[in-house]
């Protein structure tokens, strides 16, 4: 099997070959049909996250061992089953849930493997989908997709479930007022569709890129606003009908967090998803004075991905734009994503 892996942080991915994996125990091997290229892959490729003030979170220090094959948004066809595997059949096409924990701690037993302190994420701690085949540790992490398009479904494993989980944290407020969504990339476009599927009023998108703002409008956004405009806050308030009770920051840098907080109503909630980096830009007294709730959201759990996939299979989520690329273009896909050249999602299709 061919695969592309990180041998050195920051260096081009290395193309290599090894034998097709043979599953043991409860393991399942799938032939990869689609592997989404996510902005988190860029952070992994570069070796860490910008913590601001000259500090960096090192992924090597956080347990990421090289070489590693990236790819945590993967759809594949089941081609081999371990002797104890059950729940999927040979030939079935499935979406792989990547946010796997230890399975033993209280967090995992409560259904939040994505928060496990001993994580074994596919494409981060275990080899992922930038390959022709993927070994999945248990069939319970494989969700059948029926006749859906693998390239359209693959992004649900990260961009989809991440926005779904973030919106769920806003409760029924999404039914009373539009949600301010900062960032109109793959996650932002997915957010528009999921809000509609959940019965929300809609989304007001903010992005610096005019092409992405146009794409957001075409996807059904109520409005798409240039975050760098001098009257951006006034435009946001006009589009929403007042201060925002709900903000989802899909960028997560100092400027996006500052804009989201400034747009937030008293008693409002801002959920931060993006990981672009920096330090918090708010004055501490303003948080209690505004009675603001600021919450982080890290991907989503297995139950949430099952719920999201059910919405997709029911036709309630329109697909976002995808650019399909062969596996050999893995390096070009990462560079293009880092330079902002893709609308929606780039997907490797071996």
CSV table of N, CA, C and O in Angstrom, one decimal, residues 151-260:
chain,number,residue,atom,x,y,z
A,151,UNK,N,-16.5,11.4,-0.9
A,151,UNK,CA,-15.8,12.7,-0.8
A,151,UNK,C,-16.6,13.7,-0.1
A,151,UNK,O,-16.1,14.7,0.5
A,152,UNK,N,-18.0,13.6,-0.2
A,152,UNK,CA,-18.8,14.6,0.5
A,152,UNK,C,-19.0,14.3,1.9
A,152,UNK,O,-19.2,15.1,2.8
A,153,UNK,N,-18.9,13.0,2.2
A,153,UNK,CA,-19.2,12.5,3.6
A,153,UNK,C,-17.9,12.7,4.5
A,153,UNK,O,-18.0,13.0,5.7
A,154,UNK,N,-16.7,12.4,3.9
A,154,UNK,CA,-15.5,12.4,4.7
A,154,UNK,C,-15.4,13.6,5.6
A,154,UNK,O,-15.0,13.5,6.8
A,155,UNK,N,-15.7,14.9,5.2
A,155,UNK,CA,-15.5,16.0,6.1
A,155,UNK,C,-16.4,16.0,7.3
A,155,UNK,O,-16.2,16.8,8.2
A,156,UNK,N,-17.4,15.2,7.3
A,156,UNK,CA,-18.3,15.2,8.5
A,156,UNK,C,-17.6,14.7,9.7
A,156,UNK,O,-17.9,15.1,10.9
A,157,UNK,N,-16.5,13.9,9.5
A,157,UNK,CA,-15.7,13.4,10.7
A,157,UNK,C,-15.0,14.4,11.5
A,157,UNK,O,-14.7,14.2,12.6
A,158,UNK,N,-14.8,15.6,10.9
A,158,UNK,CA,-14.1,16.7,11.6
A,158,UNK,C,-14.9,18.0,11.4
A,158,UNK,O,-15.5,18.5,12.4
A,159,UNK,N,-14.9,18.6,10.2
A,159,UNK,CA,-15.5,19.9,10.1
A,159,UNK,C,-17.0,19.8,10.4
A,159,UNK,O,-17.6,20.7,11.0
A,160,UNK,N,-17.6,18.6,10.0
A,160,UNK,CA,-19.0,18.5,10.3
A,160,UNK,C,-19.3,18.3,11.8
A,160,UNK,O,-20.1,19.1,12.4
A,161,UNK,N,-18.7,17.3,12.4
A,161,UNK,CA,-19.0,17.0,13.8
A,161,UNK,C,-18.5,18.2,14.7
A,161,UNK,O,-19.1,18.4,15.8
A,162,UNK,N,-17.5,18.8,14.3
A,162,UNK,CA,-17.0,20.0,15.1
A,162,UNK,C,-18.0,21.1,15.2
A,162,UNK,O,-18.3,21.6,16.2
A,163,UNK,N,-18.6,21.5,14.0
A,163,UNK,CA,-19.6,22.5,14.0
A,163,UNK,C,-20.9,22.0,14.6
A,163,UNK,O,-21.5,22.8,15.3
A,164,UNK,N,-21.2,20.8,14.4
A,164,UNK,CA,-22.4,20.2,15.1
A,164,UNK,C,-22.3,20.3,16.6
A,164,UNK,O,-23.3,20.8,17.3
A,165,UNK,N,-21.2,19.9,17.1
A,165,UNK,CA,-21.0,19.9,18.6
A,165,UNK,C,-21.0,21.4,19.1
A,165,UNK,O,-21.6,21.7,20.2
A,166,UNK,N,-20.4,22.3,18.4
A,166,UNK,CA,-20.4,23.7,18.8
A,166,UNK,C,-21.8,24.3,18.8
A,166,UNK,O,-22.2,25.0,19.8
A,167,UNK,N,-22.6,24.0,17.8
A,167,UNK,CA,-23.9,24.5,17.7
A,167,UNK,C,-24.8,23.9,18.8
A,167,UNK,O,-25.7,24.6,19.3
A,168,UNK,N,-24.6,22.7,19.1
A,168,UNK,CA,-25.4,22.0,20.2
A,168,UNK,C,-25.2,22.7,21.5
A,168,UNK,O,-26.1,22.8,22.4
A,169,UNK,N,-24.0,23.3,21.7
A,169,UNK,CA,-23.7,24.0,22.9
A,169,UNK,C,-24.5,25.3,23.1
A,169,UNK,O,-24.5,25.9,24.2
A,170,UNK,N,-25.1,25.8,22.0
A,170,UNK,CA,-25.8,27.0,22.1
A,170,UNK,C,-27.3,26.8,22.4
A,170,UNK,O,-28.0,27.7,22.7
A,171,UNK,N,-27.7,25.5,22.5
A,171,UNK,CA,-29.1,25.2,22.9
A,171,UNK,C,-30.1,25.8,21.9
A,171,UNK,O,-29.9,25.9,20.7
A,172,UNK,N,-31.3,26.1,22.5
A,172,UNK,CA,-32.4,26.5,21.6
A,172,UNK,C,-32.3,28.0,21.2
A,172,UNK,O,-33.1,28.5,20.5
A,173,UNK,N,-31.2,28.7,21.6
A,173,UNK,CA,-31.0,30.1,21.2
A,173,UNK,C,-30.9,30.1,19.6
A,173,UNK,O,-31.3,31.2,19.0
A,174,UNK,N,-30.4,29.1,19.0
A,174,UNK,CA,-30.3,29.1,17.5
A,174,UNK,C,-31.7,29.2,16.8
A,174,UNK,O,-31.7,29.6,15.7
A,175,UNK,N,-32.7,28.9,17.6
A,175,UNK,CA,-34.1,29.0,17.0
A,175,UNK,C,-34.7,30.4,17.2
A,175,UNK,O,-35.8,30.7,16.7
A,176,UNK,N,-34.0,31.3,18.0
A,176,UNK,CA,-34.6,32.6,18.3
A,176,UNK,C,-33.9,33.7,17.6
A,176,UNK,O,-34.4,34.8,17.5
A,177,UNK,N,-32.6,33.5,17.2
A,177,UNK,CA,-31.8,34.6,16.6
A,177,UNK,C,-30.7,34.0,15.7
A,177,UNK,O,-30.2,32.9,16.0
A,178,UNK,N,-30.4,34.6,14.6
A,178,UNK,CA,-29.3,34.1,13.8
A,178,UNK,C,-28.0,34.0,14.6
A,178,UNK,O,-27.8,34.8,15.6
A,179,UNK,N,-27.2,33.1,14.3
A,179,UNK,CA,-25.9,32.8,14.9
A,179,UNK,C,-24.8,33.6,14.1
A,179,UNK,O,-24.8,33.5,12.9
A,180,UNK,N,-23.9,34.3,14.8
A,180,UNK,CA,-22.8,34.9,14.2
A,180,UNK,C,-21.7,33.8,14.1
A,180,UNK,O,-21.2,33.3,15.1
A,181,UNK,N,-21.3,33.6,12.8
A,181,UNK,CA,-20.2,32.5,12.6
A,181,UNK,C,-19.0,33.2,12.0
A,181,UNK,O,-19.2,33.9,10.9
A,182,UNK,N,-17.9,33.1,12.6
A,182,UNK,CA,-16.7,33.8,12.1
A,182,UNK,C,-15.8,32.7,11.4
A,182,UNK,O,-15.4,31.8,12.0
A,183,UNK,N,-15.7,32.9,10.1
A,183,UNK,CA,-14.9,32.0,9.3
A,183,UNK,C,-15.8,31.3,8.3
A,183,UNK,O,-16.7,30.6,8.7
A,184,UNK,N,-15.6,31.4,7.0
A,184,UNK,CA,-16.4,30.9,6.0
A,184,UNK,C,-15.7,29.8,5.1
A,184,UNK,O,-15.9,29.7,4.0
A,185,UNK,N,-14.7,29.1,5.8
A,185,UNK,CA,-14.1,28.0,5.1
A,185,UNK,C,-15.0,26.8,5.2
A,185,UNK,O,-16.2,26.9,5.2
A,186,UNK,N,-14.4,25.6,5.2
A,186,UNK,CA,-15.1,24.4,5.2
A,186,UNK,C,-16.1,24.2,6.4
A,186,UNK,O,-17.2,23.8,6.3
A,187,UNK,N,-15.6,24.6,7.6
A,187,UNK,CA,-16.4,24.6,8.8
A,187,UNK,C,-17.6,25.6,8.7
A,187,UNK,O,-18.7,25.3,9.1
A,188,UNK,N,-17.3,26.8,8.2
A,188,UNK,CA,-18.3,27.8,8.1
A,188,UNK,C,-19.5,27.4,7.2
A,188,UNK,O,-20.6,27.5,7.5
A,189,UNK,N,-19.1,26.8,6.0
A,189,UNK,CA,-20.1,26.3,5.1
A,189,UNK,C,-20.9,25.2,5.7
A,189,UNK,O,-22.1,25.1,5.5
A,190,UNK,N,-20.2,24.3,6.4
A,190,UNK,CA,-20.9,23.2,7.1
A,190,UNK,C,-21.8,23.7,8.1
A,190,UNK,O,-22.9,23.2,8.3
A,191,UNK,N,-21.4,24.8,8.8
A,191,UNK,CA,-22.2,25.4,9.9
A,191,UNK,C,-23.6,25.9,9.3
A,191,UNK,O,-24.6,25.7,10.0
A,192,UNK,N,-23.6,26.5,8.1
A,192,UNK,CA,-24.8,27.0,7.5
A,192,UNK,C,-25.8,25.8,7.3
A,192,UNK,O,-27.0,25.9,7.7
A,193,UNK,N,-25.3,24.7,6.8
A,193,UNK,CA,-26.1,23.5,6.5
A,193,UNK,C,-26.7,22.9,7.8
A,193,UNK,O,-27.8,22.5,7.9
A,194,UNK,N,-25.8,22.8,8.8
A,194,UNK,CA,-26.2,22.1,10.1
A,194,UNK,C,-27.2,23.0,10.8
A,194,UNK,O,-28.2,22.4,11.4
A,195,UNK,N,-27.0,24.3,10.8
A,195,UNK,CA,-28.0,25.2,11.5
A,195,UNK,C,-29.4,25.0,10.8
A,195,UNK,O,-30.4,24.9,11.6
A,196,UNK,N,-29.4,24.9,9.5
A,196,UNK,CA,-30.7,24.7,8.9
A,196,UNK,C,-31.3,23.3,9.3
A,196,UNK,O,-32.5,23.2,9.6
A,197,UNK,N,-30.5,22.3,9.3
A,197,UNK,CA,-31.0,20.9,9.7
A,197,UNK,C,-31.5,20.9,11.1
A,197,UNK,O,-32.4,20.1,11.4
A,198,UNK,N,-30.9,21.7,12.0
A,198,UNK,CA,-31.3,21.7,13.4
A,198,UNK,C,-32.5,22.7,13.7
A,198,UNK,O,-32.9,22.8,14.9
A,199,UNK,N,-33.0,23.3,12.7
A,199,UNK,CA,-34.1,24.2,12.9
A,199,UNK,C,-33.7,25.6,13.3
A,199,UNK,O,-34.5,26.4,13.8
A,200,UNK,N,-32.4,26.0,13.1
A,200,UNK,CA,-32.0,27.3,13.4
A,200,UNK,C,-32.5,28.4,12.4
A,200,UNK,O,-32.8,28.0,11.3
A,201,UNK,N,-32.5,29.6,12.9
A,201,UNK,CA,-32.9,30.7,12.0
A,201,UNK,C,-32.0,30.9,10.8
A,201,UNK,O,-32.3,31.1,9.7
A,202,UNK,N,-30.7,30.7,11.1
A,202,UNK,CA,-29.7,30.9,10.1
A,202,UNK,C,-28.4,31.5,10.6
A,202,UNK,O,-28.2,31.7,11.8
A,203,UNK,N,-27.4,31.7,9.7
A,203,UNK,CA,-26.1,32.2,10.1
A,203,UNK,C,-25.7,33.5,9.4
A,203,UNK,O,-26.1,33.7,8.2
A,204,UNK,N,-25.1,34.4,10.1
A,204,UNK,CA,-24.4,35.5,9.6
A,204,UNK,C,-22.9,35.3,9.6
A,204,UNK,O,-22.3,35.1,10.7
A,205,UNK,N,-22.3,35.2,8.4
A,205,UNK,CA,-20.9,34.8,8.3
A,205,UNK,C,-20.0,36.0,8.2
A,205,UNK,O,-20.4,37.0,7.6
A,206,UNK,N,-18.8,35.9,8.8
A,206,UNK,CA,-17.8,36.9,8.7
A,206,UNK,C,-16.6,36.2,8.1
A,206,UNK,O,-16.1,35.2,8.6
A,207,UNK,N,-16.0,36.8,7.1
A,207,UNK,CA,-14.7,36.3,6.6
A,207,UNK,C,-14.0,37.5,5.9
A,207,UNK,O,-14.6,38.4,5.4
A,208,UNK,N,-12.7,37.4,5.8
A,208,UNK,CA,-11.9,38.4,5.1
A,208,UNK,C,-11.8,38.2,3.6
A,208,UNK,O,-11.6,39.1,2.9
A,209,UNK,N,-12.1,37.0,3.2
A,209,UNK,CA,-11.9,36.6,1.8
A,209,UNK,C,-13.2,36.8,1.0
A,209,UNK,O,-14.2,36.2,1.4
A,210,UNK,N,-13.3,37.7,0.0
A,210,UNK,CA,-14.5,37.9,-0.7
A,210,UNK,C,-15.1,36.7,-1.4
A,210,UNK,O,-16.3,36.5,-1.5
A,211,UNK,N,-14.2,35.8,-1.9
A,211,UNK,CA,-14.7,34.6,-2.6
A,211,UNK,C,-15.4,33.7,-1.6
A,211,UNK,O,-16.4,33.1,-1.9
A,212,UNK,N,-14.8,33.6,-0.3
A,212,UNK,CA,-15.5,32.8,0.7
A,212,UNK,C,-16.8,33.4,1.2
A,212,UNK,O,-17.7,32.7,1.5
A,213,UNK,N,-16.8,34.7,1.2
A,213,UNK,CA,-18.1,35.4,1.6
A,213,UNK,C,-19.2,35.1,0.5
A,213,UNK,O,-20.3,34.8,0.9
A,214,UNK,N,-18.8,35.1,-0.7
A,214,UNK,CA,-19.7,34.8,-1.8
A,214,UNK,C,-20.2,33.4,-1.7
A,214,UNK,O,-21.4,33.1,-1.9
A,215,UNK,N,-19.3,32.5,-1.4
A,215,UNK,CA,-19.6,31.1,-1.3
A,215,UNK,C,-20.6,30.9,-0.1
A,215,UNK,O,-21.5,30.1,-0.2
A,216,UNK,N,-20.4,31.6,1.0
A,216,UNK,CA,-21.3,31.5,2.1
A,216,UNK,C,-22.7,32.0,1.7
A,216,UNK,O,-23.7,31.4,2.1
A,217,UNK,N,-22.8,33.1,1.0
A,217,UNK,CA,-24.1,33.6,0.5
A,217,UNK,C,-24.8,32.5,-0.4
A,217,UNK,O,-26.0,32.3,-0.3
A,218,UNK,N,-24.0,31.9,-1.3
A,218,UNK,CA,-24.6,30.9,-2.2
A,218,UNK,C,-25.0,29.7,-1.4
A,218,UNK,O,-26.0,29.0,-1.8
A,219,UNK,N,-24.4,29.4,-0.2
A,219,UNK,CA,-24.8,28.3,0.6
A,219,UNK,C,-26.0,28.6,1.5
A,219,UNK,O,-26.5,27.7,2.1
A,220,UNK,N,-26.4,29.8,1.5
A,220,UNK,CA,-27.6,30.2,2.3
A,220,UNK,C,-27.4,31.0,3.5
A,220,UNK,O,-28.4,31.2,4.3
A,221,UNK,N,-26.3,31.7,3.6
A,221,UNK,CA,-26.1,32.6,4.8
A,221,UNK,C,-27.0,33.8,4.7
A,221,UNK,O,-27.3,34.3,3.6
A,222,UNK,N,-27.4,34.3,5.8
A,222,UNK,CA,-28.3,35.5,5.8
A,222,UNK,C,-27.5,36.7,5.3
A,222,UNK,O,-28.1,37.5,4.6
A,223,UNK,N,-26.3,36.8,5.7
A,223,UNK,CA,-25.4,37.8,5.3
A,223,UNK,C,-24.0,37.3,5.4
A,223,UNK,O,-23.7,36.4,6.1
A,224,UNK,N,-23.1,38.0,4.6
A,224,UNK,CA,-21.6,37.7,4.7
A,224,UNK,C,-20.9,39.0,4.8
A,224,UNK,O,-21.0,39.8,3.9
A,225,UNK,N,-20.1,39.2,5.8
A,225,UNK,CA,-19.6,40.5,6.2
A,225,UNK,C,-18.1,40.4,6.2
A,225,UNK,O,-17.5,39.4,6.7
A,226,UNK,N,-17.4,41.5,5.7
A,226,UNK,CA,-16.0,41.6,5.8
A,226,UNK,C,-15.6,42.0,7.2
A,226,UNK,O,-15.9,43.1,7.6
A,227,UNK,N,-14.9,41.1,7.9
A,227,UNK,CA,-14.5,41.4,9.2
A,227,UNK,C,-13.5,42.5,9.4
A,227,UNK,O,-13.4,43.1,10.5
A,228,UNK,N,-12.8,42.9,8.3
A,228,UNK,CA,-11.9,44.0,8.3
A,228,UNK,C,-12.6,45.4,8.0
A,228,UNK,O,-11.9,46.4,8.1
A,229,UNK,N,-13.8,45.4,7.7
A,229,UNK,CA,-14.5,46.6,7.4
A,229,UNK,C,-14.6,47.5,8.7
A,229,UNK,O,-14.8,47.0,9.8
A,230,UNK,N,-14.4,48.8,8.5
A,230,UNK,CA,-14.5,49.7,9.7
A,230,UNK,C,-15.8,49.6,10.4
A,230,UNK,O,-15.9,49.9,11.6
A,231,UNK,N,-16.9,49.3,9.7
A,231,UNK,CA,-18.2,49.3,10.4
A,231,UNK,C,-18.7,47.8,10.5
A,231,UNK,O,-19.9,47.6,10.5
A,232,UNK,N,-17.7,46.9,10.6
A,232,UNK,CA,-18.1,45.5,10.7
A,232,UNK,C,-19.1,45.2,11.8
A,232,UNK,O,-20.1,44.5,11.6
A,233,UNK,N,-18.9,45.8,13.0
A,233,UNK,CA,-19.8,45.5,14.1
A,233,UNK,C,-21.2,46.0,13.8
A,233,UNK,O,-22.2,45.4,14.2
A,234,UNK,N,-21.3,47.2,13.2
A,234,UNK,CA,-22.6,47.8,12.9
A,234,UNK,C,-23.3,46.9,11.8
A,234,UNK,O,-24.5,46.6,11.9
A,235,UNK,N,-22.5,46.4,10.8
A,235,UNK,CA,-23.1,45.5,9.8
A,235,UNK,C,-23.6,44.2,10.5
A,235,UNK,O,-24.7,43.7,10.1
A,236,UNK,N,-22.9,43.7,11.4
A,236,UNK,CA,-23.2,42.4,12.1
A,236,UNK,C,-24.5,42.6,12.9
A,236,UNK,O,-25.5,41.9,12.8
A,237,UNK,N,-24.6,43.7,13.6
A,237,UNK,CA,-25.8,44.0,14.4
A,237,UNK,C,-27.0,44.2,13.6
A,237,UNK,O,-28.1,43.8,13.9
A,238,UNK,N,-26.8,44.9,12.4
A,238,UNK,CA,-28.0,45.1,11.5
A,238,UNK,C,-28.5,43.7,10.9
A,238,UNK,O,-29.7,43.5,10.8
A,239,UNK,N,-27.5,42.9,10.6
A,239,UNK,CA,-27.9,41.6,10.0
A,239,UNK,C,-28.6,40.7,11.0
A,239,UNK,O,-29.5,39.9,10.6
A,240,UNK,N,-28.1,40.7,12.2
A,240,UNK,CA,-28.7,39.9,13.3
A,240,UNK,C,-29.9,40.5,13.9
A,240,UNK,O,-30.8,39.7,14.3
A,241,UNK,N,-30.0,41.8,13.9
A,241,UNK,CA,-31.2,42.5,14.5
A,241,UNK,C,-30.9,42.9,15.9
A,241,UNK,O,-31.8,43.1,16.7
A,242,UNK,N,-29.6,43.1,16.2
A,242,UNK,CA,-29.1,43.6,17.5
A,242,UNK,C,-27.8,42.8,17.9
A,242,UNK,O,-27.2,42.1,17.1
A,243,UNK,N,-27.4,43.0,19.1
A,243,UNK,CA,-26.2,42.3,19.6
A,243,UNK,C,-26.4,40.8,19.5
A,243,UNK,O,-27.5,40.3,19.6
A,244,UNK,N,-25.3,40.0,19.2
A,244,UNK,CA,-25.4,38.6,19.0
A,244,UNK,C,-25.5,37.8,20.3
A,244,UNK,O,-24.6,38.0,21.2
A,245,UNK,N,-26.6,37.0,20.5
A,245,UNK,CA,-26.7,36.2,21.6
A,245,UNK,C,-25.8,34.9,21.5
A,245,UNK,O,-25.4,34.3,22.5
A,246,UNK,N,-25.4,34.6,20.2
A,246,UNK,CA,-24.7,33.4,20.0
A,246,UNK,C,-23.6,33.6,18.9
A,246,UNK,O,-23.9,34.2,17.8
A,247,UNK,N,-22.3,33.3,19.3
A,247,UNK,CA,-21.2,33.5,18.4
A,247,UNK,C,-20.4,32.2,18.3
A,247,UNK,O,-20.2,31.5,19.3
A,248,UNK,N,-20.1,31.7,17.1
A,248,UNK,CA,-19.2,30.6,16.9
A,248,UNK,C,-18.0,31.1,16.2
A,248,UNK,O,-18.1,31.5,15.0
A,249,UNK,N,-16.8,31.0,16.8
A,249,UNK,CA,-15.6,31.5,16.2
A,249,UNK,C,-14.8,30.3,15.7
A,249,UNK,O,-14.2,29.5,16.4
A,250,UNK,N,-14.8,30.1,14.4
A,250,UNK,CA,-14.2,29.0,13.7
A,250,UNK,C,-12.8,29.3,13.3
A,250,UNK,O,-12.1,28.5,12.7
A,251,UNK,N,-12.3,30.5,13.6
A,251,UNK,CA,-10.9,31.0,13.3
A,251,UNK,C,-10.0,30.8,14.5
A,251,UNK,O,-9.0,30.1,14.5
A,252,UNK,N,-10.4,31.5,15.6
A,252,UNK,CA,-9.6,31.3,16.8
A,252,UNK,C,-8.3,32.0,16.8
A,252,UNK,O,-7.3,31.5,17.3
A,253,UNK,N,-8.3,33.3,16.3
A,253,UNK,CA,-7.1,34.1,16.6
A,253,UNK,C,-7.5,35.3,17.3
A,253,UNK,O,-8.7,35.5,17.7
A,254,UNK,N,-6.6,36.2,17.6
A,254,UNK,CA,-6.8,37.3,18.5
A,254,UNK,C,-7.9,38.3,17.9
A,254,UNK,O,-8.8,38.8,18.6
A,255,UNK,N,-7.8,38.5,16.5
A,255,UNK,CA,-8.7,39.4,15.9
A,255,UNK,C,-10.1,38.8,15.8
A,255,UNK,O,-11.1,39.5,16.1
A,256,UNK,N,-10.2,37.6,15.5
A,256,UNK,CA,-11.6,36.9,15.4
A,256,UNK,C,-12.2,36.9,16.8
A,256,UNK,O,-13.4,37.1,17.0
A,257,UNK,N,-11.4,36.6,17.8
A,257,UNK,CA,-12.0,36.5,19.2
A,257,UNK,C,-12.4,37.8,19.7
A,257,UNK,O,-13.5,38.0,20.4
A,258,UNK,N,-11.6,38.9,19.3
A,258,UNK,CA,-12.0,40.2,19.7
A,258,UNK,C,-13.3,40.7,19.1
A,258,UNK,O,-14.2,41.3,19.7
A,259,UNK,N,-13.4,40.4,17.8
A,259,UNK,CA,-14.6,40.8,17.0
A,259,UNK,C,-15.8,40.0,17.6
A,259,UNK,O,-16.9,40.6,17.8
A,260,UNK,N,-15.7,38.7,17.8
A,260,UNK,CA,-16.8,38.0,18.4
A,260,UNK,C,-17.3,38.5,19.7
A,260,UNK,O,-18.5,38.6,20.0
